[in-house]
């Protein structure tokens, strides 16, 4: 294993000896020609979690042989993560664009002086198939790492960077997830819960608060704005892959959602007790929108709806619209946009920034 980052790790280790840290390590991902790494530490020194103290992942994929590695925590992508604890933390691998024959990878780990707890890495789709494989990272600190290929990656396309976000997990513990939601055929669902939560696993779920836009009364829309954590009782709409179950973990911090008109149902709610018109997410003809609910069955616990005053009229259908970030509009007039596909999805590159088709910045 290459040790090109050992000096930096040693420095961090020396500083950390005086803090209450239980886990401290650098996870390496190697191919025959490339090496990337992600630094991590956990303990009460990092409670409450502060994203500003971490280093966000920056994709450097300009060369065909380049690879990527980062972890996801409370909605963020980090190449240096310092958190109270590691439970169900996705480890994301970005493959190179080299030929399929060169898609051979290996994990190694290097521990800091303050590391005292065992840390486990689970491979949910190990080579050869079968049940998930869990590795104690203490056993891959030398020349024998954990090797894997892409033989079980259905989304891998030779010659493209493939993002593998639902295979490797640190300290995998399904029982530690507090709740879940399953998306529809268009990737959408409504959601609410009794405690503060954040999307945890697999990666790729985005939560939105929403507000009704009545600028054009004949074509009302709900403007959606991304949020990273969901406070107890709040209603949100979420979007991810189609027909996929996503899990949530307890959130260290979930500020109140201002200007959010989506109402959460933490218990089954009788529609007869709601005086406004009730709009719920439904997929009709392959497109998800808000449709008026006129049934009598209770709205299930864990779901959410949008109320509209009867005096405002009751359109049959209300479209949903994801808010476009300001920086997209600022650069689109001067920077040429380029579309490309990654992991089966289409993205837009403008300058150094990458956006999805809904205008969200993803890098």
Coordinates of N, CA and C in Angstrom, one line a residue, residues 114-301:
X114 N -5.2 8.0 18.2 CA -6.4 8.1 19.1 C -7.4 7.0 18.8
X115 N -7.2 6.2 17.8 CA -8.1 5.1 17.4 C -8.2 4.0 18.4
X116 N -9.4 3.7 19.0 CA -9.5 2.7 20.0 C -10.6 1.7 19.7
X117 N -11.6 2.1 18.9 CA -12.8 1.3 18.6 C -12.6 0.6 17.2
X118 N -13.2 -0.6 17.2 CA -13.2 -1.3 15.9 C -14.2 -0.6 15.0
X119 N -13.8 -0.6 13.7 CA -14.7 0.0 12.7 C -14.8 -1.1 11.6
X120 N -16.1 -1.2 11.1 CA -16.4 -2.2 10.2 C -16.9 -1.7 8.8
X121 N -16.5 -2.3 7.8 CA -16.9 -1.9 6.4 C -17.7 -3.1 5.9
X122 N -19.0 -2.8 5.5 CA -19.8 -3.9 4.9 C -19.9 -3.7 3.4
X123 N -19.7 -4.8 2.7 CA -19.9 -4.8 1.2 C -21.3 -5.5 1.0
X124 N -22.3 -4.8 0.5 CA -23.6 -5.3 0.4 C -23.7 -6.1 -0.9
X125 N -22.8 -6.0 -1.8 CA -22.8 -6.7 -3.1 C -21.5 -7.3 -3.4
X126 N -21.0 -8.2 -2.6 CA -19.6 -8.7 -2.8 C -19.5 -9.5 -4.1
X127 N -18.3 -9.5 -4.6 CA -18.0 -10.2 -5.8 C -18.4 -11.7 -5.6
X128 N -19.0 -12.3 -6.6 CA -19.5 -13.7 -6.5 C -20.9 -13.8 -6.0
X129 N -21.5 -12.7 -5.5 CA -22.8 -12.7 -5.0 C -22.9 -13.2 -3.6
X130 N -24.1 -13.5 -3.2 CA -24.3 -14.1 -1.8 C -24.6 -13.0 -0.8
X131 N -24.5 -13.3 0.5 CA -24.8 -12.4 1.5 C -23.8 -11.3 1.7
X132 N -24.2 -10.2 2.2 CA -23.2 -9.1 2.5 C -22.0 -9.6 3.3
X133 N -20.8 -9.0 3.0 CA -19.6 -9.3 3.7 C -19.2 -8.1 4.5
X134 N -18.8 -8.4 5.8 CA -18.4 -7.3 6.7 C -16.9 -7.6 7.1
X135 N -16.1 -6.5 6.9 CA -14.7 -6.6 7.2 C -14.4 -5.7 8.4
X136 N -13.6 -6.2 9.3 CA -13.1 -5.3 10.4 C -11.9 -4.6 9.8
X137 N -12.0 -3.3 9.8 CA -10.9 -2.5 9.1 C -9.6 -2.7 9.8
X138 N -9.5 -3.1 11.0 CA -8.3 -3.4 11.7 C -7.5 -4.5 10.9
X139 N -8.1 -5.3 10.1 CA -7.5 -6.4 9.4 C -6.9 -6.0 8.1
X140 N -7.2 -4.8 7.6 CA -6.7 -4.4 6.3 C -5.8 -3.2 6.4
X141 N -4.9 -3.2 7.3 CA -3.9 -2.1 7.5 C -2.6 -2.4 6.9
X142 N -2.4 -3.6 6.4 CA -1.1 -3.9 5.8 C -1.1 -4.0 4.3
X143 N -0.5 -5.1 3.8 CA -0.4 -5.2 2.4 C -1.6 -5.9 1.8
X144 N -2.4 -6.6 2.7 CA -3.6 -7.3 2.2 C -4.8 -6.5 2.5
X145 N -5.3 -5.8 1.5 CA -6.5 -5.0 1.7 C -7.8 -5.8 1.3
X146 N -8.9 -5.1 1.1 CA -10.1 -5.7 0.7 C -10.3 -5.4 -0.8
X147 N -10.3 -6.4 -1.6 CA -10.4 -6.2 -3.1 C -11.8 -6.4 -3.6
X148 N -12.1 -5.7 -4.6 CA -13.4 -5.9 -5.3 C -13.4 -5.4 -6.7
X149 N -14.3 -5.9 -7.5 CA -14.5 -5.5 -8.9 C -15.9 -4.9 -9.1
X150 N -16.2 -4.7 -10.4 CA -17.5 -4.1 -10.7 C -18.5 -5.1 -11.3
X151 N -18.2 -6.4 -11.1 CA -19.0 -7.4 -11.7 C -20.5 -7.4 -11.3
X152 N -20.8 -6.8 -10.2 CA -22.2 -6.8 -9.7 C -22.8 -5.4 -9.8
X153 N -22.1 -4.5 -10.6 CA -22.6 -3.1 -10.7 C -23.4 -3.0 -12.0
X154 N -24.7 -3.0 -11.9 CA -25.6 -3.0 -13.1 C -25.4 -1.6 -13.8
X155 N -25.1 -0.6 -13.1 CA -25.1 0.8 -13.7 C -23.7 1.1 -14.3
X156 N -22.7 0.2 -14.2 CA -21.4 0.5 -14.7 C -21.5 0.5 -16.2
X157 N -20.9 1.6 -16.8 CA -20.7 1.7 -18.3 C -19.3 1.9 -18.6
X158 N -18.7 1.1 -19.4 CA -17.3 1.2 -19.7 C -17.0 2.6 -20.3
X159 N -15.9 3.2 -19.9 CA -15.6 4.5 -20.4 C -16.2 5.7 -19.7
X160 N -17.0 5.4 -18.7 CA -17.7 6.5 -17.9 C -17.3 6.4 -16.5
X161 N -17.4 7.5 -15.7 CA -17.3 7.5 -14.3 C -18.6 6.9 -13.7
X162 N -18.5 5.9 -12.9 CA -19.6 5.3 -12.3 C -19.6 5.6 -10.8
X163 N -20.7 6.1 -10.3 CA -20.8 6.4 -8.9 C -21.5 5.2 -8.2
X164 N -20.8 4.6 -7.3 CA -21.3 3.4 -6.5 C -21.6 3.9 -5.1
X165 N -22.9 4.2 -4.8 CA -23.2 4.9 -3.6 C -24.1 4.0 -2.6
X166 N -24.4 2.8 -3.1 CA -25.3 1.9 -2.3 C -24.7 0.5 -2.0
X167 N -23.4 0.4 -2.0 CA -22.7 -0.9 -1.8 C -21.9 -1.0 -0.5
X168 N -21.1 0.1 -0.2 CA -20.2 0.0 1.0 C -20.8 0.9 2.1
X169 N -20.7 0.4 3.3 CA -21.3 1.1 4.5 C -20.4 0.9 5.7
X170 N -20.1 2.0 6.4 CA -19.3 1.9 7.6 C -20.2 1.6 8.8
X171 N -19.9 0.6 9.6 CA -20.6 0.2 10.8 C -22.1 0.0 10.4
X172 N -22.3 -0.8 9.5 CA -23.7 -1.1 9.0 C -24.6 -1.8 10.1
X173 N -25.7 -1.1 10.3 CA -26.6 -1.6 11.4 C -28.0 -1.3 11.0
X174 N -28.7 -2.1 10.3 CA -30.1 -1.8 9.8 C -31.0 -1.4 11.0
X175 N -30.8 -2.0 12.2 CA -31.6 -1.7 13.3 C -31.5 -0.3 13.8
X176 N -30.4 0.4 13.4 CA -30.1 1.8 13.9 C -30.9 2.8 13.1
X177 N -31.4 2.4 11.9 CA -32.2 3.4 11.2 C -33.6 3.6 11.9
X178 N -34.0 4.8 11.9 CA -35.2 5.1 12.8 C -36.5 5.0 12.0
X179 N -36.5 5.1 10.6 CA -37.7 5.0 9.8 C -37.3 5.0 8.4
X180 N -38.2 4.8 7.5 CA -37.9 4.7 6.1 C -39.1 5.2 5.2
X181 N -38.8 5.3 3.9 CA -39.9 5.8 3.0 C -39.6 5.1 1.7
X182 N -40.6 4.7 0.9 CA -40.4 4.1 -0.4 C -41.0 5.0 -1.5
X183 N -40.2 5.3 -2.5 CA -40.6 6.2 -3.5 C -41.5 5.5 -4.5
X184 N -42.2 6.3 -5.3 CA -43.0 5.8 -6.4 C -42.3 5.5 -7.7
X185 N -43.0 5.2 -8.7 CA -42.4 4.9 -10.0 C -41.7 6.1 -10.6
X186 N -41.9 7.3 -10.1 CA -41.3 8.5 -10.6 C -40.2 9.0 -9.6
X187 N -40.0 8.2 -8.5 CA -39.0 8.6 -7.5 C -39.4 9.5 -6.4
X188 N -40.7 9.8 -6.4 CA -41.2 10.8 -5.4 C -41.9 10.1 -4.2
X189 N -42.0 10.8 -3.1 CA -42.8 10.3 -1.9 C -43.0 11.5 -1.0
X190 N -44.1 11.4 -0.2 CA -44.2 12.4 0.9 C -43.7 11.8 2.2
X191 N -43.4 12.6 3.1 CA -42.7 12.1 4.3 C -42.9 13.0 5.5
X192 N -43.1 12.3 6.7 CA -43.1 13.0 8.0 C -42.7 12.0 9.1
X193 N -42.1 12.5 10.2 CA -41.8 11.6 11.3 C -41.9 12.3 12.6
X194 N -41.9 11.5 13.7 CA -42.1 12.1 15.0 C -40.8 12.7 15.6
X195 N -39.7 12.5 15.0 CA -38.4 13.0 15.6 C -37.6 13.6 14.5
X196 N -36.5 14.4 14.8 CA -35.6 15.0 13.8 C -34.9 13.9 13.1
X197 N -34.9 13.9 11.8 CA -34.2 12.8 11.0 C -33.5 13.5 9.8
X198 N -32.6 12.7 9.2 CA -31.9 13.0 8.0 C -31.8 11.8 7.1
X199 N -31.8 11.9 5.8 CA -31.6 10.8 4.9 C -30.3 10.1 5.2
X200 N -30.3 8.8 5.3 CA -29.1 8.1 5.6 C -28.6 7.1 4.6
X201 N -29.5 6.2 4.1 CA -29.0 5.1 3.2 C -30.2 4.6 2.4
X202 N -30.0 4.2 1.2 CA -28.8 4.5 0.4 C -28.7 6.0 0.0
X203 N -27.6 6.3 -0.6 CA -27.4 7.7 -1.0 C -28.4 8.1 -2.1
X204 N -28.6 9.4 -2.3 CA -29.4 9.8 -3.5 C -30.8 10.3 -3.2
X205 N -31.2 10.3 -1.9 CA -32.5 10.9 -1.6 C -32.4 12.3 -1.2
X206 N -33.2 13.2 -1.8 CA -33.3 14.6 -1.5 C -34.6 15.0 -0.9
X207 N -34.6 15.7 0.2 CA -35.8 16.2 0.8 C -36.1 17.6 0.5
X208 N -37.4 18.0 0.4 CA -37.7 19.3 0.0 C -38.9 19.9 0.9
X209 N -38.8 21.1 1.3 CA -39.9 21.8 1.8 C -40.6 22.5 0.6
X210 N -41.9 22.9 0.8 CA -42.6 23.5 -0.3 C -43.5 24.6 0.0
X211 N -43.7 25.5 -0.9 CA -44.7 26.6 -0.8 C -45.5 26.8 -2.1
X212 N -46.7 27.1 -1.9 CA -47.6 27.2 -3.1 C -47.4 28.5 -3.7
X213 N -47.2 28.5 -5.0 CA -47.0 29.7 -5.8 C -48.3 30.0 -6.6
X214 N -49.0 31.1 -6.3 CA -50.2 31.4 -6.9 C -50.1 32.6 -7.9
X215 N -48.9 32.9 -8.3 CA -48.7 34.0 -9.3 C -49.6 33.9 -10.5
X216 N -49.8 32.7 -11.0 CA -50.7 32.4 -12.1 C -51.8 31.5 -11.5
X217 N -52.9 32.1 -11.1 CA -54.0 31.3 -10.4 C -54.5 30.1 -11.2
X218 N -54.4 30.2 -12.5 CA -54.8 29.1 -13.4 C -53.8 28.0 -13.5
X219 N -52.6 28.3 -13.1 CA -51.5 27.3 -13.2 C -50.6 27.3 -12.0
X220 N -51.2 27.1 -10.9 CA -50.5 27.1 -9.6 C -49.5 26.0 -9.6
X221 N -48.3 26.3 -8.9 CA -47.3 25.3 -8.7 C -46.8 25.3 -7.3
X222 N -46.2 24.2 -6.9 CA -45.6 24.2 -5.5 C -44.1 24.3 -5.8
X223 N -43.4 25.4 -5.3 CA -42.0 25.5 -5.4 C -41.3 24.8 -4.3
X224 N -40.4 23.9 -4.6 CA -39.7 23.0 -3.7 C -38.3 23.5 -3.5
X225 N -37.9 23.5 -2.2 CA -36.5 24.0 -1.8 C -35.9 22.9 -1.0
X226 N -34.6 22.5 -1.4 CA -34.0 21.4 -0.7 C -33.6 21.7 0.7
X227 N -33.8 20.7 1.6 CA -33.4 20.8 3.0 C -32.5 19.5 3.3
X228 N -31.6 19.7 4.3 CA -30.7 18.6 4.6 C -31.2 17.7 5.8
X229 N -32.0 18.3 6.6 CA -32.6 17.5 7.8 C -34.0 17.9 7.9
X230 N -34.8 17.0 8.5 CA -36.3 17.1 8.6 C -36.6 17.2 10.1
X231 N -37.2 18.3 10.6 CA -37.5 18.4 12.0 C -38.8 17.6 12.3
X232 N -38.9 17.2 13.6 CA -40.0 16.4 14.0 C -41.4 17.0 13.6
X233 N -42.2 16.2 13.0 CA -43.6 16.7 12.6 C -43.7 17.4 11.3
X234 N -42.6 17.9 10.7 CA -42.6 18.6 9.5 C -43.0 17.7 8.3
X235 N -43.7 18.3 7.4 CA -44.0 17.5 6.2 C -43.0 17.9 5.1
X236 N -42.6 17.0 4.3 CA -41.7 17.2 3.2 C -42.0 16.3 2.0
X237 N -41.6 16.6 0.8 CA -41.6 15.7 -0.3 C -40.1 15.3 -0.5
X238 N -39.9 14.0 -0.9 CA -38.6 13.5 -1.1 C -38.5 12.9 -2.5
X239 N -37.3 12.9 -3.0 CA -37.1 12.4 -4.4 C -35.8 11.6 -4.4
X240 N -35.9 10.4 -5.1 CA -34.7 9.6 -5.2 C -34.9 8.7 -6.4
X241 N -34.4 7.5 -6.4 CA -34.5 6.5 -7.4 C -36.0 6.0 -7.4
X242 N -36.4 5.5 -8.5 CA -37.8 4.9 -8.6 C -37.9 3.7 -7.7
X243 N -39.1 3.5 -7.1 CA -39.4 2.3 -6.3 C -38.3 1.8 -5.4
X244 N -37.8 2.7 -4.7 CA -36.6 2.4 -3.8 C -37.0 2.8 -2.3
X245 N -36.6 1.9 -1.4 CA -36.8 2.2 0.0 C -35.5 2.9 0.5
X246 N -35.7 4.1 1.1 CA -34.6 4.9 1.7 C -34.8 4.9 3.3
X247 N -33.7 4.9 4.0 CA -33.7 4.9 5.4 C -33.2 6.2 6.0
X248 N -33.7 6.5 7.2 CA -33.4 7.8 7.9 C -32.7 7.5 9.2
X249 N -31.8 8.3 9.6 CA -31.1 8.3 10.9 C -31.5 9.5 11.7
X250 N -31.4 9.4 13.0 CA -31.7 10.6 13.8 C -30.7 11.7 13.4
X251 N -31.2 12.9 13.4 CA -30.4 14.1 13.0 C -29.9 14.8 14.2
X252 N -28.7 15.2 14.2 CA -28.1 15.9 15.4 C -28.7 17.3 15.5
X253 N -29.1 17.9 14.3 CA -29.7 19.2 14.3 C -30.7 19.3 13.1
X254 N -31.9 19.7 13.3 CA -32.9 19.9 12.3 C -33.6 21.2 12.5
X255 N -33.1 22.3 12.0 CA -33.8 23.6 12.2 C -35.2 23.6 11.6
X256 N -36.1 24.4 12.2 CA -37.4 24.5 11.7 C -37.4 24.9 10.3
X257 N -38.4 24.4 9.5 CA -38.5 24.7 8.1 C -39.3 26.0 7.9
X258 N -38.7 27.1 7.6 CA -39.5 28.3 7.4 C -40.2 28.3 6.0
X259 N -41.3 28.9 5.9 CA -42.1 29.0 4.7 C -42.4 27.7 4.1
X260 N -42.6 26.7 4.9 CA -43.0 25.3 4.5 C -44.5 25.1 4.7
X261 N -45.2 24.9 3.6 CA -46.7 24.7 3.7 C -47.1 23.3 3.6
X262 N -46.1 22.4 3.5 CA -46.4 21.0 3.4 C -46.7 20.5 4.9
X263 N -47.8 19.8 5.1 CA -48.2 19.4 6.4 C -47.9 17.9 6.6
X264 N -47.2 17.6 7.7 CA -46.8 16.2 8.0 C -47.9 15.6 8.9
X265 N -48.1 14.3 8.6 CA -49.0 13.5 9.4 C -48.2 12.4 10.2
X266 N -48.0 12.7 11.5 CA -47.2 11.7 12.3 C -48.1 10.6 12.9
X267 N -49.4 10.9 12.8 CA -50.4 9.8 13.1 C -51.4 9.8 12.0
X268 N -52.2 8.7 11.9 CA -53.2 8.6 10.8 C -54.2 9.8 11.0
X269 N -54.4 10.5 9.9 CA -55.2 11.8 10.0 C -56.5 11.6 9.2
X270 N -57.6 11.9 9.9 CA -58.9 11.8 9.3 C -59.1 13.1 8.4
X271 N -59.3 12.9 7.1 CA -59.5 14.0 6.2 C -60.7 14.9 6.5
X272 N -61.7 14.3 7.2 CA -62.9 15.1 7.6 C -62.6 16.2 8.6
X273 N -61.4 16.0 9.3 CA -61.0 17.1 10.2 C -60.2 18.2 9.6
X274 N -60.0 18.1 8.3 CA -59.2 19.1 7.6 C -60.2 20.0 6.8
X275 N -60.2 21.3 7.1 CA -61.2 22.2 6.4 C -60.7 22.6 5.0
X276 N -59.4 22.6 4.8 CA -58.9 23.0 3.5 C -59.0 21.9 2.5
X277 N -58.9 22.2 1.2 CA -58.7 21.2 0.2 C -57.4 20.5 0.4
X278 N -57.4 19.2 0.2 CA -56.2 18.4 0.5 C -55.6 17.9 -0.8
X279 N -54.3 18.2 -1.0 CA -53.6 17.7 -2.2 C -52.4 16.8 -1.7
X280 N -52.4 15.6 -2.4 CA -51.4 14.6 -2.1 C -50.6 14.3 -3.4
X281 N -49.4 13.8 -3.2 CA -48.5 13.3 -4.3 C -49.1 12.1 -4.9
X282 N -49.2 12.1 -6.2 CA -49.6 10.8 -7.0 C -48.9 10.8 -8.3
X283 N -48.7 9.6 -8.8 CA -48.1 9.4 -10.1 C -49.2 9.0 -11.0
X284 N -49.5 9.9 -12.0 CA -50.6 9.7 -12.9 C -49.9 9.8 -14.3
X285 N -50.0 8.7 -15.1 CA -49.5 8.7 -16.4 C -48.0 8.9 -16.5
X286 N -47.3 8.4 -15.4 CA -45.8 8.5 -15.4 C -45.2 9.8 -14.9
X287 N -46.1 10.7 -14.5 CA -45.7 12.0 -14.0 C -46.3 12.3 -12.6
X288 N -45.4 12.6 -11.7 CA -45.9 12.9 -10.3 C -46.3 14.3 -10.2
X289 N -47.4 14.6 -9.6 CA -47.9 15.9 -9.3 C -48.8 15.9 -8.0
X290 N -49.4 17.0 -7.7 CA -50.3 17.0 -6.5 C -51.7 17.0 -7.1
X291 N -52.5 16.1 -6.6 CA -53.9 15.9 -7.0 C -54.8 16.0 -5.7
X292 N -55.9 16.6 -5.9 CA -56.9 16.8 -4.8 C -57.3 15.4 -4.3
X293 N -57.3 15.2 -3.0 CA -57.8 14.0 -2.4 C -59.2 14.2 -1.9
X294 N -60.1 13.4 -2.4 CA -61.5 13.5 -2.0 C -62.0 12.3 -1.4
X295 N -61.1 11.4 -1.0 CA -61.5 10.1 -0.3 C -61.8 10.3 1.1
X296 N -62.2 9.2 1.8 CA -62.6 9.3 3.2 C -61.6 8.5 4.1
X297 N -60.7 7.8 3.5 CA -59.8 7.0 4.3 C -58.7 7.9 4.9
X298 N -58.2 7.6 6.0 CA -57.3 8.4 6.8 C -56.0 8.5 6.0
X299 N -55.4 9.7 6.1 CA -54.0 9.9 5.5 C -53.0 9.1 6.4
X300 N -52.3 8.2 5.9 CA -51.4 7.4 6.8 C -50.4 8.1 7.5
X301 N -50.0 7.7 8.7 CA -48.9 8.2 9.5 C -47.6 8.1 8.6

